PDB file of C-alpha atoms in Angstrom:
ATOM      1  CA  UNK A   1      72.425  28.506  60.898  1.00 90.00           C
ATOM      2  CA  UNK A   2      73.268  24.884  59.338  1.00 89.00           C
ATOM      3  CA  UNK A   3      71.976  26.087  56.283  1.00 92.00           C
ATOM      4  CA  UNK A   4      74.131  29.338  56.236  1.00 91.00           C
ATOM      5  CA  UNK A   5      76.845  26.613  57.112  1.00 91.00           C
ATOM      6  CA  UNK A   6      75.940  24.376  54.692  1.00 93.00           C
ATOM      7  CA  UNK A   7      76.203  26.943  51.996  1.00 94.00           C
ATOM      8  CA  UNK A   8      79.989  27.717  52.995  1.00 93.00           C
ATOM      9  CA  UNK A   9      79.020  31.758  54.450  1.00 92.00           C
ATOM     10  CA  UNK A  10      78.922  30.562  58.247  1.00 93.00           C
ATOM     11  CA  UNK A  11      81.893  28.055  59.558  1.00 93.00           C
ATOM     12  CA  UNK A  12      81.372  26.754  63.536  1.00 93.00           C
ATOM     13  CA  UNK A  13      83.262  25.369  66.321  1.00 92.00           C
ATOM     14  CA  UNK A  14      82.427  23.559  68.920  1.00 92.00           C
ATOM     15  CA  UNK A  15      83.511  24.510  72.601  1.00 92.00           C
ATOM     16  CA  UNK A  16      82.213  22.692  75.461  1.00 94.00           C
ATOM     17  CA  UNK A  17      78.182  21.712  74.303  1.00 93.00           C
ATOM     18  CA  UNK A  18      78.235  24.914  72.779  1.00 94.00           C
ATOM     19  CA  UNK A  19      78.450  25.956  68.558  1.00 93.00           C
ATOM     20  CA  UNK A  20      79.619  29.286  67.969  1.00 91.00           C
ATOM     21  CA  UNK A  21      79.420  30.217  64.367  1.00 92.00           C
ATOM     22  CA  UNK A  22      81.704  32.811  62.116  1.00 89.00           C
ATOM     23  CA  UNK A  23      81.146  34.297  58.747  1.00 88.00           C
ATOM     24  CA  UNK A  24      83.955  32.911  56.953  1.00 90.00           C
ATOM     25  CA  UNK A  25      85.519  35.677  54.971  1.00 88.00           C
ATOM     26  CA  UNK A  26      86.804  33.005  52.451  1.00 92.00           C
ATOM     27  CA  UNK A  27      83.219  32.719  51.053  1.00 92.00           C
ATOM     28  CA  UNK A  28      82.875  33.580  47.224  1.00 92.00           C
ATOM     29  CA  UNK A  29      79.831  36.707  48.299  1.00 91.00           C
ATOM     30  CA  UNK A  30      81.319  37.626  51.304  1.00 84.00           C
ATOM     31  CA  UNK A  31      82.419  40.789  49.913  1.00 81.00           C
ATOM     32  CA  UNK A  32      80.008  41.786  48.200  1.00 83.00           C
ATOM     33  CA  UNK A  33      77.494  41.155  51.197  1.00 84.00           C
ATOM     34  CA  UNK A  34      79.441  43.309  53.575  1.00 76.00           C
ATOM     35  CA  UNK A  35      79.522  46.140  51.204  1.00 72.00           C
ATOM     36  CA  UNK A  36      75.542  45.933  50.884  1.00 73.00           C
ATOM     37  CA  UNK A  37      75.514  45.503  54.660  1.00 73.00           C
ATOM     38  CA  UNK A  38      77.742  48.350  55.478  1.00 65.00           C
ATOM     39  CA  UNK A  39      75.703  50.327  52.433  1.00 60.00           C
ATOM     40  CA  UNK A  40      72.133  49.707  54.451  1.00 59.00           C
ATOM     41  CA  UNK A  41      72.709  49.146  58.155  1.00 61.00           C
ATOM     42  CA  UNK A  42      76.042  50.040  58.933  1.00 81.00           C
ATOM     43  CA  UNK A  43      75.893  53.940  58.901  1.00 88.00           C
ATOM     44  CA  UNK A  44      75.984  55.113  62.524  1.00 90.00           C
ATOM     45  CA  UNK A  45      78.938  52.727  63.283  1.00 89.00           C
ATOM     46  CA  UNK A  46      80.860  54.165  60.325  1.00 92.00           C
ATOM     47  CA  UNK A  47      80.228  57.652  60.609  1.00 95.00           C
ATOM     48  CA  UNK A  48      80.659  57.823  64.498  1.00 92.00           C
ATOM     49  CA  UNK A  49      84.300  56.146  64.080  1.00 91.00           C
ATOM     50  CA  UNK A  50      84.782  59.242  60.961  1.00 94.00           C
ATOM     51  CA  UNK A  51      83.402  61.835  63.329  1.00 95.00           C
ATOM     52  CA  UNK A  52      85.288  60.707  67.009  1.00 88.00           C
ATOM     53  CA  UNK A  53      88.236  62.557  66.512  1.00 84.00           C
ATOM     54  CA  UNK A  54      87.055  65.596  64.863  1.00 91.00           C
ATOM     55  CA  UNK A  55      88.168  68.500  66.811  1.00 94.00           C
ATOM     56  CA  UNK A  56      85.337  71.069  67.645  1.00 95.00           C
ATOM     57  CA  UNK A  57      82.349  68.663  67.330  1.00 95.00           C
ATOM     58  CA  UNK A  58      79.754  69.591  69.943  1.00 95.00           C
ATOM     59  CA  UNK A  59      77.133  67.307  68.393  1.00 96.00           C
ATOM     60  CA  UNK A  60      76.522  65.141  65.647  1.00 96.00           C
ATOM     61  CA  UNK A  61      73.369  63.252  64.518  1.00 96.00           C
ATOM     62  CA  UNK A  62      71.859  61.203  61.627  1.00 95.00           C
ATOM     63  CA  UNK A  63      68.347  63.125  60.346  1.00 95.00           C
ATOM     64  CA  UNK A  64      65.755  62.104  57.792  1.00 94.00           C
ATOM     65  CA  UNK A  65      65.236  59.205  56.255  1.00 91.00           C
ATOM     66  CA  UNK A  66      68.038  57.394  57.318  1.00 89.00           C
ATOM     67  CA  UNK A  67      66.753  57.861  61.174  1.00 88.00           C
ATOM     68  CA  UNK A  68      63.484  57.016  60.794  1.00 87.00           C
ATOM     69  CA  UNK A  69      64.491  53.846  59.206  1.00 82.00           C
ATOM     70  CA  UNK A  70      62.804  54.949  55.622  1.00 86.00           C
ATOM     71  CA  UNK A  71      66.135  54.577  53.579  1.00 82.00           C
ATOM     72  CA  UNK A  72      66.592  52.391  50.839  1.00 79.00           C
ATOM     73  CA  UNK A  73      70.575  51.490  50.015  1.00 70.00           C
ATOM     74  CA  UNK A  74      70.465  54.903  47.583  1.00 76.00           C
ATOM     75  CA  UNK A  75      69.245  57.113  50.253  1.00 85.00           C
ATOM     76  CA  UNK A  76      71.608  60.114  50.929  1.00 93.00           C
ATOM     77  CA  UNK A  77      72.293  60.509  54.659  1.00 95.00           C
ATOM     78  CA  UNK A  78      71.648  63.423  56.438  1.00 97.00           C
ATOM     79  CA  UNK A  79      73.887  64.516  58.664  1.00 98.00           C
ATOM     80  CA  UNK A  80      73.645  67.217  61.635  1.00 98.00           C
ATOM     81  CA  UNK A  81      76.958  68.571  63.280  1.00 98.00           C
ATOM     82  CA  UNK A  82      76.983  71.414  65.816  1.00 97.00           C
ATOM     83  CA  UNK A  83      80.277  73.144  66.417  1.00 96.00           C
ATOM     84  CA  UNK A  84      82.927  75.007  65.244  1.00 96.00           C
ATOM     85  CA  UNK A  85      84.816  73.618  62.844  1.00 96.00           C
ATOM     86  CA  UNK A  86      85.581  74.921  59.173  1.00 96.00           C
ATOM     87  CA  UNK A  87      83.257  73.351  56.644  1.00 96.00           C
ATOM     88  CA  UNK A  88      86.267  71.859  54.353  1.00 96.00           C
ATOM     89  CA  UNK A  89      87.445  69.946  57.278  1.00 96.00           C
ATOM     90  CA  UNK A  90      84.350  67.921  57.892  1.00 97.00           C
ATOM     91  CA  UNK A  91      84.019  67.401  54.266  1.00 97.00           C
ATOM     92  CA  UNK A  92      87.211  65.649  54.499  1.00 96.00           C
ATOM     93  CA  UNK A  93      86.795  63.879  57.337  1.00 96.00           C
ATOM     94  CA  UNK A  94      83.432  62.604  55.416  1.00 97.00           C
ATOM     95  CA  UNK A  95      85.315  61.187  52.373  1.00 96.00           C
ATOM     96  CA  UNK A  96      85.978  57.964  53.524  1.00 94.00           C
ATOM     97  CA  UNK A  97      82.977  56.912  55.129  1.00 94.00           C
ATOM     98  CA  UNK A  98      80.953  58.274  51.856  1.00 94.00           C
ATOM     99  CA  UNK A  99      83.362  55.683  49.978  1.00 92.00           C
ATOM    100  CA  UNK A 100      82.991  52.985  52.154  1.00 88.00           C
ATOM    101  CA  UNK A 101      79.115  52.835  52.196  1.00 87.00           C
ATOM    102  CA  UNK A 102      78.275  53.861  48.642  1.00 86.00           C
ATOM    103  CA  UNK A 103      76.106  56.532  49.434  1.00 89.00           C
ATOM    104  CA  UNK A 104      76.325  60.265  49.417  1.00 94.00           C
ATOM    105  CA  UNK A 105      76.701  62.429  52.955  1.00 96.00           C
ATOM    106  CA  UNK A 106      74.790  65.452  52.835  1.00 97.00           C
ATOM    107  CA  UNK A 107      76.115  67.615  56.257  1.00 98.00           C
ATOM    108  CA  UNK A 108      74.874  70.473  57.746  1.00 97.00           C
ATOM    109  CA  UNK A 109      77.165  72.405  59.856  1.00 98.00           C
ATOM    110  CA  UNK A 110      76.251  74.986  62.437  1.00 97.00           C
ATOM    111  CA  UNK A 111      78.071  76.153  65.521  1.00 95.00           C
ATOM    112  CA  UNK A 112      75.881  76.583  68.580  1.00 94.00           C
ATOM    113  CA  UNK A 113      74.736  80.270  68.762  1.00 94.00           C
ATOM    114  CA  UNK A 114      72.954  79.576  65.049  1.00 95.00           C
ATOM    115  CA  UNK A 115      71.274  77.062  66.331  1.00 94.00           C
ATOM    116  CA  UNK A 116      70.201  78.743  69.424  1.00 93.00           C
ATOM    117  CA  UNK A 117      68.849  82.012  67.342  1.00 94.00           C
ATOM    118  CA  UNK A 118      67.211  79.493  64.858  1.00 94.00           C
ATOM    119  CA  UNK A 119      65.545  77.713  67.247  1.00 92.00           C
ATOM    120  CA  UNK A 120      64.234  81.044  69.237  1.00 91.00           C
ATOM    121  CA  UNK A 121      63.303  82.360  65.596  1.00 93.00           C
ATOM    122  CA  UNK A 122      61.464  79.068  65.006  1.00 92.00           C
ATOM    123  CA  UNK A 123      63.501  78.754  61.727  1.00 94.00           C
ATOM    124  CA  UNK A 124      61.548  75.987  59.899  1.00 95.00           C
ATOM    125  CA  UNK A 125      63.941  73.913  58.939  1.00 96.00           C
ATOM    126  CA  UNK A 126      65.933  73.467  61.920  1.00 94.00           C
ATOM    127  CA  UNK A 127      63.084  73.181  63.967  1.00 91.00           C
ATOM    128  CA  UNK A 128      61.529  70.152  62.105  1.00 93.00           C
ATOM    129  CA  UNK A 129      65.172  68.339  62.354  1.00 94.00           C
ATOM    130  CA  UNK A 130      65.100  68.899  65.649  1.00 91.00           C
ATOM    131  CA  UNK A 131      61.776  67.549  66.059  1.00 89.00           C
ATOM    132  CA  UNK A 132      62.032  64.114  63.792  1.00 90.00           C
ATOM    133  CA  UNK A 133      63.611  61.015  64.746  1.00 91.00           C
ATOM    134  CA  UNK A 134      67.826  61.174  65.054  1.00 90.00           C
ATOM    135  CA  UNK A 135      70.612  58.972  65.622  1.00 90.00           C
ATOM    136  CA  UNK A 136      73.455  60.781  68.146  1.00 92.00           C
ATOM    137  CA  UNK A 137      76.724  59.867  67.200  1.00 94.00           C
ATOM    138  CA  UNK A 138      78.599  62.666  68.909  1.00 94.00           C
ATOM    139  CA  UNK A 139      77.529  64.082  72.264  1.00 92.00           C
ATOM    140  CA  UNK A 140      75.062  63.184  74.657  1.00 89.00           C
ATOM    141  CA  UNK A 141      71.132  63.221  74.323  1.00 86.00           C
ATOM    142  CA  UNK A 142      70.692  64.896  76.914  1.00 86.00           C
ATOM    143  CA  UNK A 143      72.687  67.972  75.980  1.00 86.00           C
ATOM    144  CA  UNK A 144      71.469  67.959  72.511  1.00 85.00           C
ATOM    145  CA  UNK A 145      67.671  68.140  74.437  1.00 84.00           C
ATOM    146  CA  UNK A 146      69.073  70.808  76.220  1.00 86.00           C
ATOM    147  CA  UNK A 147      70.145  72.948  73.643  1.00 83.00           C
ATOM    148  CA  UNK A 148      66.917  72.180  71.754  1.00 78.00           C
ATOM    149  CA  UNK A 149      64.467  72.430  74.580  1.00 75.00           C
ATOM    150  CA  UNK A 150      61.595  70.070  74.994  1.00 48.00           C
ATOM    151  CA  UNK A 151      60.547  69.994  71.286  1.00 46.00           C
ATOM    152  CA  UNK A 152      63.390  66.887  70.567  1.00 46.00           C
ATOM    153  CA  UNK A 153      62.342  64.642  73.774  1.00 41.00           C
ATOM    154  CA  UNK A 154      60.754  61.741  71.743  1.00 43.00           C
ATOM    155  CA  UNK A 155      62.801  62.443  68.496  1.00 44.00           C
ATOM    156  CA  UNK A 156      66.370  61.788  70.314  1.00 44.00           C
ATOM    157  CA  UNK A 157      65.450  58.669  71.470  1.00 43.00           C
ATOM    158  CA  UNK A 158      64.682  57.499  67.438  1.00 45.00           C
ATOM    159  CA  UNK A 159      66.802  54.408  66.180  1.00 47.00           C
ATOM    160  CA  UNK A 160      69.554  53.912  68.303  1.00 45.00           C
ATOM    161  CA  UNK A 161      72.855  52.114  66.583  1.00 44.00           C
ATOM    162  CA  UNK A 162      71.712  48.287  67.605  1.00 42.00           C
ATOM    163  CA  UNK A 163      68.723  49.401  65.463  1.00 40.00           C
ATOM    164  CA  UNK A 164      70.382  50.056  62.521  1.00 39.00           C
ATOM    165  CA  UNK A 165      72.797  46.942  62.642  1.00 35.00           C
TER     166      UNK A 165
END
């Protein structure tokens, strides 16, 4: 921490015996290191605030690479949501976030009853997703177990948001 301090990124103050540091925003990288931040670990955060308000959201979740902590900072993120909602207005509602981290958003939309019949039809595609590793941003784990069965116990419990600070 002195050395981040000494450098000019961290500033401190002193309160009581105890040093609490801040990045100081003033510093000549700081920029520039929050935007690769933000590009790399910042995901989940981002996209939950992007998704919160989106009317007709049942579930939404982080798949792939991205969840099982395999990305690199030009990995596309895969993105789950389970509702109804028209397509455009996701899209839209994915703009910002896609500027803000640099990186392309590649959603899948489905309203519940396709993912039920896909799931009984043991559709390949949705069945490995819900199977790998995934980050919930919108609805509960348990519900999105429920609607999946037992096949996503482990996977839903992947990288949680602390884990991809």
């Amino acid at each position: 921490m002195k050395n981040l301090e000494s450098i000019g990124l961290l500033v401190s103050r002193k309160r009581g015996n105890l040093k609490y540091y801040l990045l100081d925003r003033k510093f000549p990288l700081y920029e520039e290191l929050r935007s690769i931040i933000l590009k790399t670990k910042g995901v989940a955060g981002v996209l939950r605030n992007a998704l919160s308000g989106l009317k007709g959201a049942e579930f939404a979740f982080i798949y792939g690479s991205v969840a099982a902590g395999q990305e690199t900072a030009r990995s596309d993120i895969d993105l789950m949501v389970i509702g109804k909602l028209p397509l455009e207005r996701l899209i839209k509602a994915l703009k910002e976030p896609e500027k803000i981290l640099g990186r392309e958003i590649s959603p899948s939309l489905y309203d519940r009853q396709e993912i039920e019949k896909r799931l009984r039809e043991k559709e390949a595609f949705i069945s490995r997703v819900m199977q790998e590793p995934k980050i919930v941003l919108v609805g509960e784990p348990d519900g999105l177990r429920e609607l999946a069965g037992k096949r996503i116990d482990k996977a839903v419990q992947g990288r949680t948001e602390a884990d991809i600070r």
